[in-house]
mmCIF file with all atom_site columns, C-alpha atoms in Angstrom:
data_model
loop_
_atom_site.group_PDB
_atom_site.id
_atom_site.type_symbol
_atom_site.label_atom_id
_atom_site.label_alt_id
_atom_site.label_comp_id
_atom_site.label_asym_id
_atom_site.label_entity_id
_atom_site.label_seq_id
_atom_site.pdbx_PDB_ins_code
_atom_site.Cartn_x
_atom_site.Cartn_y
_atom_site.Cartn_z
_atom_site.occupancy
_atom_site.B_iso_or_equiv
_atom_site.pdbx_formal_charge
_atom_site.auth_seq_id
_atom_site.auth_comp_id
_atom_site.auth_asym_id
_atom_site.auth_atom_id
_atom_site.pdbx_PDB_model_num
ATOM 1   C CA . LYS A 1 1   ? 236.879 35.338  29.441 1.00 52.00 ? 3   LYS A CA 1
ATOM 2   C CA . LEU A 1 2   ? 238.063 37.545  32.263 1.00 56.00 ? 4   LEU A CA 1
ATOM 3   C CA . ILE A 1 3   ? 236.504 36.404  35.512 1.00 64.00 ? 5   ILE A CA 1
ATOM 4   C CA . GLY A 1 4   ? 238.648 38.294  37.945 1.00 70.00 ? 6   GLY A CA 1
ATOM 5   C CA . GLU A 1 5   ? 242.084 39.767  38.192 1.00 74.00 ? 7   GLU A CA 1
ATOM 6   C CA . LYS A 1 6   ? 243.279 37.033  40.572 1.00 75.00 ? 8   LYS A CA 1
ATOM 7   C CA . THR A 1 7   ? 241.406 34.139  38.986 1.00 72.00 ? 9   THR A CA 1
ATOM 8   C CA . TYR A 1 8   ? 243.449 31.304  37.510 1.00 67.00 ? 10  TYR A CA 1
ATOM 9   C CA . PHE A 1 9   ? 242.587 28.261  35.458 1.00 67.00 ? 11  PHE A CA 1
ATOM 10  C CA . VAL A 1 10  ? 244.085 25.068  36.830 1.00 70.00 ? 12  VAL A CA 1
ATOM 11  C CA . PRO A 1 11  ? 243.564 22.091  34.503 1.00 77.00 ? 13  PRO A CA 1
ATOM 12  C CA . PHE A 1 12  ? 242.804 18.609  35.744 1.00 81.00 ? 14  PHE A CA 1
ATOM 13  C CA . ALA A 1 13  ? 245.805 16.341  35.712 1.00 80.00 ? 15  ALA A CA 1
ATOM 14  C CA . VAL A 1 14  ? 245.737 12.557  35.841 1.00 83.00 ? 16  VAL A CA 1
ATOM 15  C CA . GLU A 1 15  ? 248.750 10.309  36.009 1.00 85.00 ? 17  GLU A CA 1
ATOM 16  C CA . ALA A 1 16  ? 249.458 8.374   32.812 1.00 87.00 ? 18  ALA A CA 1
ATOM 17  C CA . LYS A 1 17  ? 249.437 4.708   33.802 1.00 91.00 ? 19  LYS A CA 1
ATOM 18  C CA . VAL A 1 18  ? 249.729 2.865   30.465 1.00 91.00 ? 20  VAL A CA 1
ATOM 19  C CA . PRO A 1 19  ? 251.542 4.222   27.399 1.00 89.00 ? 21  PRO A CA 1
ATOM 20  C CA . PRO A 1 20  ? 249.612 3.646   24.150 1.00 88.00 ? 22  PRO A CA 1
ATOM 21  C CA . GLU A 1 21  ? 252.330 1.350   22.776 1.00 91.00 ? 23  GLU A CA 1
ATOM 22  C CA . GLU A 1 22  ? 251.922 -0.928  25.813 1.00 92.00 ? 24  GLU A CA 1
ATOM 23  C CA . LYS A 1 23  ? 248.111 -1.028  25.799 1.00 92.00 ? 25  LYS A CA 1
ATOM 24  C CA . ASN A 1 24  ? 246.627 -4.495  25.336 1.00 92.00 ? 26  ASN A CA 1
ATOM 25  C CA . TYR A 1 25  ? 243.475 -3.962  23.273 1.00 93.00 ? 27  TYR A CA 1
ATOM 26  C CA . PHE A 1 26  ? 240.621 -6.339  22.382 1.00 95.00 ? 28  PHE A CA 1
ATOM 27  C CA . GLN A 1 27  ? 240.952 -8.688  25.333 1.00 94.00 ? 29  GLN A CA 1
ATOM 28  C CA . GLU A 1 28  ? 238.769 -11.801 25.042 1.00 94.00 ? 30  GLU A CA 1
ATOM 29  C CA . ASP A 1 29  ? 238.618 -11.159 21.263 1.00 95.00 ? 31  ASP A CA 1
ATOM 30  C CA . ARG A 1 30  ? 236.001 -8.455  21.564 1.00 96.00 ? 32  ARG A CA 1
ATOM 31  C CA . ILE A 1 31  ? 235.652 -4.692  21.755 1.00 97.00 ? 33  ILE A CA 1
ATOM 32  C CA . ASN A 1 32  ? 235.328 -3.816  25.429 1.00 98.00 ? 34  ASN A CA 1
ATOM 33  C CA . ILE A 1 33  ? 233.448 -0.643  26.313 1.00 98.00 ? 35  ILE A CA 1
ATOM 34  C CA . LEU A 1 34  ? 233.456 0.911   29.766 1.00 98.00 ? 36  LEU A CA 1
ATOM 35  C CA . CYS A 1 35  ? 231.162 3.493   31.319 1.00 98.00 ? 37  CYS A CA 1
ATOM 36  C CA . ILE A 1 36  ? 231.631 4.753   34.873 1.00 97.00 ? 38  ILE A CA 1
ATOM 37  C CA . GLY A 1 37  ? 229.134 7.038   36.561 1.00 92.00 ? 39  GLY A CA 1
ATOM 38  C CA . LYS A 1 38  ? 226.412 7.243   39.160 1.00 95.00 ? 40  LYS A CA 1
ATOM 39  C CA . PHE A 1 39  ? 223.110 5.568   38.336 1.00 98.00 ? 41  PHE A CA 1
ATOM 40  C CA . GLU A 1 40  ? 221.101 8.652   37.400 1.00 97.00 ? 42  GLU A CA 1
ATOM 41  C CA . PRO A 1 41  ? 218.744 9.280   34.456 1.00 97.00 ? 43  PRO A CA 1
ATOM 42  C CA . ARG A 1 42  ? 220.972 12.000  32.952 1.00 96.00 ? 44  ARG A CA 1
ATOM 43  C CA . LYS A 1 43  ? 223.762 9.422   32.531 1.00 97.00 ? 45  LYS A CA 1
ATOM 44  C CA . HIS A 1 44  ? 221.804 7.726   29.700 1.00 98.00 ? 46  HIS A CA 1
ATOM 45  C CA . HIS A 1 45  ? 222.848 4.156   30.548 1.00 98.00 ? 47  HIS A CA 1
ATOM 46  C CA . MET A 1 46  ? 219.874 2.664   28.694 1.00 98.00 ? 48  MET A CA 1
ATOM 47  C CA . MET A 1 47  ? 220.604 4.629   25.526 1.00 98.00 ? 49  MET A CA 1
ATOM 48  C CA . LEU A 1 48  ? 224.205 3.387   25.647 1.00 98.00 ? 50  LEU A CA 1
ATOM 49  C CA . MET A 1 49  ? 223.074 -0.228  26.086 1.00 98.00 ? 51  MET A CA 1
ATOM 50  C CA . ASP A 1 50  ? 220.735 0.110   23.089 1.00 98.00 ? 52  ASP A CA 1
ATOM 51  C CA . VAL A 1 51  ? 223.495 1.608   20.924 1.00 98.00 ? 53  VAL A CA 1
ATOM 52  C CA . VAL A 1 52  ? 225.954 -1.145  21.831 1.00 98.00 ? 54  VAL A CA 1
ATOM 53  C CA . LYS A 1 53  ? 223.328 -3.802  21.037 1.00 97.00 ? 55  LYS A CA 1
ATOM 54  C CA . GLU A 1 54  ? 222.621 -2.239  17.638 1.00 97.00 ? 56  GLU A CA 1
ATOM 55  C CA . ILE A 1 55  ? 226.307 -1.982  16.741 1.00 97.00 ? 57  ILE A CA 1
ATOM 56  C CA . ASN A 1 56  ? 226.935 -5.516  17.964 1.00 95.00 ? 58  ASN A CA 1
ATOM 57  C CA . SER A 1 57  ? 224.131 -6.823  15.740 1.00 94.00 ? 59  SER A CA 1
ATOM 58  C CA . GLU A 1 58  ? 225.008 -4.761  12.665 1.00 95.00 ? 60  GLU A CA 1
ATOM 59  C CA . SER A 1 59  ? 228.802 -4.876  12.610 1.00 93.00 ? 61  SER A CA 1
ATOM 60  C CA . GLY A 1 60  ? 229.672 -8.543  12.907 1.00 88.00 ? 62  GLY A CA 1
ATOM 61  C CA . GLU A 1 61  ? 232.144 -7.583  15.660 1.00 92.00 ? 63  GLU A CA 1
ATOM 62  C CA . ARG A 1 62  ? 231.813 -8.758  19.256 1.00 95.00 ? 64  ARG A CA 1
ATOM 63  C CA . PHE A 1 63  ? 231.189 -6.000  21.784 1.00 96.00 ? 65  PHE A CA 1
ATOM 64  C CA . HIS A 1 64  ? 230.826 -6.009  25.546 1.00 98.00 ? 66  HIS A CA 1
ATOM 65  C CA . LEU A 1 65  ? 229.744 -3.090  27.717 1.00 98.00 ? 67  LEU A CA 1
ATOM 66  C CA . THR A 1 66  ? 230.614 -2.792  31.400 1.00 98.00 ? 68  THR A CA 1
ATOM 67  C CA . ILE A 1 67  ? 228.785 -0.132  33.371 1.00 98.00 ? 69  ILE A CA 1
ATOM 68  C CA . ILE A 1 68  ? 230.147 0.704   36.795 1.00 98.00 ? 70  ILE A CA 1
ATOM 69  C CA . GLY A 1 69  ? 227.949 2.971   38.836 1.00 96.00 ? 71  GLY A CA 1
ATOM 70  C CA . GLU A 1 70  ? 227.294 4.294   42.263 1.00 96.00 ? 72  GLU A CA 1
ATOM 71  C CA . ALA A 1 71  ? 223.975 3.273   43.822 1.00 97.00 ? 73  ALA A CA 1
ATOM 72  C CA . THR A 1 72  ? 224.150 4.421   47.412 1.00 97.00 ? 74  THR A CA 1
ATOM 73  C CA . ASN A 1 73  ? 221.094 6.627   47.863 1.00 97.00 ? 75  ASN A CA 1
ATOM 74  C CA . ARG A 1 74  ? 217.420 5.830   47.285 1.00 98.00 ? 76  ARG A CA 1
ATOM 75  C CA . HIS A 1 75  ? 217.206 7.635   43.923 1.00 98.00 ? 77  HIS A CA 1
ATOM 76  C CA . GLN A 1 76  ? 220.285 5.902   42.531 1.00 98.00 ? 78  GLN A CA 1
ATOM 77  C CA . LYS A 1 77  ? 219.016 2.494   43.706 1.00 98.00 ? 79  LYS A CA 1
ATOM 78  C CA . GLU A 1 78  ? 215.625 3.124   42.083 1.00 98.00 ? 80  GLU A CA 1
ATOM 79  C CA . PHE A 1 79  ? 217.269 4.109   38.808 1.00 98.00 ? 81  PHE A CA 1
ATOM 80  C CA . LEU A 1 80  ? 219.584 1.092   38.960 1.00 98.00 ? 82  LEU A CA 1
ATOM 81  C CA . LYS A 1 81  ? 216.470 -1.117  39.083 1.00 98.00 ? 83  LYS A CA 1
ATOM 82  C CA . LYS A 1 82  ? 215.210 0.563   35.894 1.00 98.00 ? 84  LYS A CA 1
ATOM 83  C CA . VAL A 1 83  ? 218.565 -0.047  34.203 1.00 98.00 ? 85  VAL A CA 1
ATOM 84  C CA . GLU A 1 84  ? 218.555 -3.700  35.312 1.00 98.00 ? 86  GLU A CA 1
ATOM 85  C CA . THR A 1 85  ? 214.971 -4.103  34.058 1.00 98.00 ? 87  THR A CA 1
ATOM 86  C CA . HIS A 1 86  ? 215.926 -2.596  30.689 1.00 98.00 ? 88  HIS A CA 1
ATOM 87  C CA . ARG A 1 87  ? 218.855 -4.996  30.405 1.00 98.00 ? 89  ARG A CA 1
ATOM 88  C CA . THR A 1 88  ? 216.702 -8.024  31.256 1.00 98.00 ? 90  THR A CA 1
ATOM 89  C CA . LYS A 1 89  ? 213.703 -7.008  29.149 1.00 98.00 ? 91  LYS A CA 1
ATOM 90  C CA . ASN A 1 90  ? 215.922 -6.560  26.076 1.00 98.00 ? 92  ASN A CA 1
ATOM 91  C CA . HIS A 1 91  ? 218.012 -9.695  26.713 1.00 97.00 ? 93  HIS A CA 1
ATOM 92  C CA . TYR A 1 92  ? 221.288 -7.781  27.080 1.00 97.00 ? 94  TYR A CA 1
ATOM 93  C CA . GLU A 1 93  ? 222.661 -9.985  29.879 1.00 96.00 ? 95  GLU A CA 1
ATOM 94  C CA . ASP A 1 94  ? 225.469 -11.436 27.702 1.00 96.00 ? 96  ASP A CA 1
ATOM 95  C CA . LEU A 1 95  ? 226.259 -8.030  26.250 1.00 97.00 ? 97  LEU A CA 1
ATOM 96  C CA . VAL A 1 96  ? 226.155 -5.788  29.341 1.00 98.00 ? 98  VAL A CA 1
ATOM 97  C CA . THR A 1 97  ? 227.713 -6.222  32.778 1.00 98.00 ? 99  THR A CA 1
ATOM 98  C CA . LEU A 1 98  ? 226.390 -3.963  35.552 1.00 98.00 ? 100 LEU A CA 1
ATOM 99  C CA . LEU A 1 99  ? 228.587 -3.369  38.593 1.00 98.00 ? 101 LEU A CA 1
ATOM 100 C CA . THR A 1 100 ? 227.699 -1.211  41.569 1.00 97.00 ? 102 THR A CA 1
ATOM 101 C CA . ASN A 1 101 ? 229.714 0.592   44.183 1.00 97.00 ? 103 ASN A CA 1
ATOM 102 C CA . VAL A 1 102 ? 233.099 -0.657  42.993 1.00 97.00 ? 104 VAL A CA 1
ATOM 103 C CA . PRO A 1 103 ? 235.748 0.786   45.312 1.00 94.00 ? 105 PRO A CA 1
ATOM 104 C CA . ARG A 1 104 ? 237.885 3.471   43.714 1.00 88.00 ? 106 ARG A CA 1
ATOM 105 C CA . ASN A 1 105 ? 241.070 1.448   44.230 1.00 89.00 ? 107 ASN A CA 1
ATOM 106 C CA . GLU A 1 106 ? 239.645 -1.386  42.082 1.00 94.00 ? 108 GLU A CA 1
ATOM 107 C CA . THR A 1 107 ? 238.715 0.601   38.972 1.00 95.00 ? 109 THR A CA 1
ATOM 108 C CA . ASP A 1 108 ? 242.221 0.520   37.446 1.00 94.00 ? 110 ASP A CA 1
ATOM 109 C CA . CYS A 1 109 ? 241.770 -3.101  36.361 1.00 95.00 ? 111 CYS A CA 1
ATOM 110 C CA . TYR A 1 110 ? 238.622 -2.132  34.428 1.00 97.00 ? 112 TYR A CA 1
ATOM 111 C CA . TYR A 1 111 ? 240.409 0.731   32.668 1.00 97.00 ? 113 TYR A CA 1
ATOM 112 C CA . ARG A 1 112 ? 243.260 -1.659  31.766 1.00 96.00 ? 114 ARG A CA 1
ATOM 113 C CA . GLY A 1 113 ? 240.846 -4.112  30.158 1.00 96.00 ? 115 GLY A CA 1
ATOM 114 C CA . THR A 1 114 ? 238.807 -1.690  28.101 1.00 97.00 ? 116 THR A CA 1
ATOM 115 C CA . ASP A 1 115 ? 239.140 -0.494  24.525 1.00 97.00 ? 117 ASP A CA 1
ATOM 116 C CA . VAL A 1 116 ? 236.923 2.589   24.622 1.00 98.00 ? 118 VAL A CA 1
ATOM 117 C CA . PHE A 1 117 ? 235.404 4.658   27.413 1.00 98.00 ? 119 PHE A CA 1
ATOM 118 C CA . VAL A 1 118 ? 231.958 6.168   26.863 1.00 98.00 ? 120 VAL A CA 1
ATOM 119 C CA . ILE A 1 119 ? 230.318 8.776   29.054 1.00 96.00 ? 121 ILE A CA 1
ATOM 120 C CA . PRO A 1 120 ? 226.964 9.642   27.468 1.00 96.00 ? 122 PRO A CA 1
ATOM 121 C CA . SER A 1 121 ? 225.869 12.002  30.269 1.00 95.00 ? 123 SER A CA 1
ATOM 122 C CA . THR A 1 122 ? 223.982 15.247  29.763 1.00 95.00 ? 124 THR A CA 1
ATOM 123 C CA . ASP A 1 123 ? 225.530 18.303  31.409 1.00 90.00 ? 125 ASP A CA 1
ATOM 124 C CA . GLU A 1 124 ? 228.342 16.412  33.103 1.00 90.00 ? 126 GLU A CA 1
ATOM 125 C CA . MET A 1 125 ? 230.099 19.130  35.085 1.00 88.00 ? 127 MET A CA 1
ATOM 126 C CA . ALA A 1 126 ? 233.596 17.637  34.884 1.00 86.00 ? 128 ALA A CA 1
ATOM 127 C CA . SER A 1 127 ? 234.265 13.967  34.322 1.00 87.00 ? 129 SER A CA 1
ATOM 128 C CA . ILE A 1 128 ? 237.413 12.781  36.028 1.00 89.00 ? 130 ILE A CA 1
ATOM 129 C CA . SER A 1 129 ? 236.715 9.186   34.957 1.00 93.00 ? 131 SER A CA 1
ATOM 130 C CA . GLN A 1 130 ? 237.207 10.054  31.282 1.00 93.00 ? 132 GLN A CA 1
ATOM 131 C CA . LEU A 1 131 ? 240.585 11.582  32.126 1.00 93.00 ? 133 LEU A CA 1
ATOM 132 C CA . GLU A 1 132 ? 241.500 8.477   34.103 1.00 94.00 ? 134 GLU A CA 1
ATOM 133 C CA . ALA A 1 133 ? 240.565 6.367   31.070 1.00 95.00 ? 135 ALA A CA 1
ATOM 134 C CA . MET A 1 134 ? 242.847 8.478   28.889 1.00 94.00 ? 136 MET A CA 1
ATOM 135 C CA . GLY A 1 135 ? 245.631 7.810   31.392 1.00 94.00 ? 137 GLY A CA 1
ATOM 136 C CA . PHE A 1 136 ? 245.267 4.130   30.480 1.00 96.00 ? 138 PHE A CA 1
ATOM 137 C CA . ALA A 1 137 ? 245.513 4.905   26.725 1.00 95.00 ? 139 ALA A CA 1
ATOM 138 C CA . VAL A 1 138 ? 241.771 4.410   26.303 1.00 97.00 ? 140 VAL A CA 1
ATOM 139 C CA . PRO A 1 139 ? 240.003 6.648   23.763 1.00 96.00 ? 141 PRO A CA 1
ATOM 140 C CA . VAL A 1 140 ? 236.973 8.525   25.086 1.00 97.00 ? 142 VAL A CA 1
ATOM 141 C CA . ILE A 1 141 ? 233.562 9.245   23.617 1.00 97.00 ? 143 ILE A CA 1
ATOM 142 C CA . CYS A 1 142 ? 231.544 11.858  25.489 1.00 96.00 ? 144 CYS A CA 1
ATOM 143 C CA . SER A 1 143 ? 228.715 14.279  24.828 1.00 96.00 ? 145 SER A CA 1
ATOM 144 C CA . ASP A 1 144 ? 229.357 17.835  23.758 1.00 95.00 ? 146 ASP A CA 1
ATOM 145 C CA . THR A 1 145 ? 227.779 19.064  27.024 1.00 94.00 ? 147 THR A CA 1
ATOM 146 C CA . ASN A 1 146 ? 230.460 17.379  29.126 1.00 92.00 ? 148 ASN A CA 1
ATOM 147 C CA . GLY A 1 147 ? 232.532 19.889  31.069 1.00 88.00 ? 149 GLY A CA 1
ATOM 148 C CA . SER A 1 148 ? 235.667 17.850  30.363 1.00 89.00 ? 150 SER A CA 1
ATOM 149 C CA . ALA A 1 149 ? 234.980 17.533  26.634 1.00 89.00 ? 151 ALA A CA 1
ATOM 150 C CA . CYS A 1 150 ? 237.777 20.014  25.946 1.00 87.00 ? 152 CYS A CA 1
ATOM 151 C CA . TYR A 1 151 ? 240.289 17.320  26.953 1.00 87.00 ? 153 TYR A CA 1
ATOM 152 C CA . VAL A 1 152 ? 239.213 15.058  24.070 1.00 90.00 ? 154 VAL A CA 1
ATOM 153 C CA . LYS A 1 153 ? 241.241 15.802  20.945 1.00 90.00 ? 155 LYS A CA 1
ATOM 154 C CA . GLU A 1 154 ? 238.841 14.424  18.351 1.00 89.00 ? 156 GLU A CA 1
ATOM 155 C CA . VAL A 1 155 ? 239.974 11.502  16.202 1.00 86.00 ? 157 VAL A CA 1
ATOM 156 C CA . GLU A 1 156 ? 243.292 11.237  18.049 1.00 87.00 ? 158 GLU A CA 1
ATOM 157 C CA . TRP A 1 157 ? 241.953 10.704  21.605 1.00 89.00 ? 159 TRP A CA 1
ATOM 158 C CA . GLY A 1 158 ? 238.264 10.042  21.006 1.00 94.00 ? 160 GLY A CA 1
ATOM 159 C CA . TYR A 1 159 ? 235.092 11.716  19.807 1.00 97.00 ? 161 TYR A CA 1
ATOM 160 C CA . LEU A 1 160 ? 232.365 14.067  20.948 1.00 96.00 ? 162 LEU A CA 1
ATOM 161 C CA . PHE A 1 161 ? 228.751 13.343  20.079 1.00 97.00 ? 163 PHE A CA 1
ATOM 162 C CA . ARG A 1 162 ? 225.722 15.627  20.160 1.00 97.00 ? 164 ARG A CA 1
ATOM 163 C CA . ASP A 1 163 ? 224.099 15.393  23.575 1.00 96.00 ? 165 ASP A CA 1
ATOM 164 C CA . CYS A 1 164 ? 221.168 12.934  23.723 1.00 96.00 ? 166 CYS A CA 1
ATOM 165 C CA . ASP A 1 165 ? 221.644 12.049  20.037 1.00 97.00 ? 167 ASP A CA 1
ATOM 166 C CA . LYS A 1 166 ? 221.552 8.254   19.907 1.00 97.00 ? 168 LYS A CA 1
ATOM 167 C CA . GLU A 1 167 ? 222.443 8.082   16.208 1.00 98.00 ? 169 GLU A CA 1
ATOM 168 C CA . ASP A 1 168 ? 225.432 10.391  16.603 1.00 98.00 ? 170 ASP A CA 1
ATOM 169 C CA . LEU A 1 169 ? 226.653 8.340   19.566 1.00 98.00 ? 171 LEU A CA 1
ATOM 170 C CA . LYS A 1 170 ? 226.272 5.215   17.432 1.00 97.00 ? 172 LYS A CA 1
ATOM 171 C CA . ARG A 1 171 ? 228.292 6.780   14.572 1.00 96.00 ? 173 ARG A CA 1
ATOM 172 C CA . LYS A 1 172 ? 231.074 7.848   16.893 1.00 96.00 ? 174 LYS A CA 1
ATOM 173 C CA . LEU A 1 173 ? 231.228 4.485   18.670 1.00 95.00 ? 175 LEU A CA 1
#
């Protein structure tokens, strides 16, 4: 698509930190899932928790989900309370870890310890966190409305699922 004569496309670039052959998968003898994003309704944290619980129950495998999110303004803090309530009400405490406002310089250790990165957001403009995950040899699952979905080479580097489709997310995970 021609936007303008002097318009250029500059792709996102993230430093590769862990080559795939050096990645240590399945730490603590479980499948570790990571999601990083602000606590907002369009991020679909509760849907992701429900999917992980279903897969954990049905597969016989051990899963653990870590959600790292920003909760700095009133709206994010209110939504975080809803996410925490959903986790408690459904008894997901052993299955889901919620972390808030983790400093950027501390996220590398979470990428290192994860097996798959999931970003179930609707209309994510451009997710840098999924690219960071790929830099740690972590496959990515994101919705087809994610602006960075074009970076996911399906099957080889992850999967795309239909936006807001819980069953498709479950299949891909």
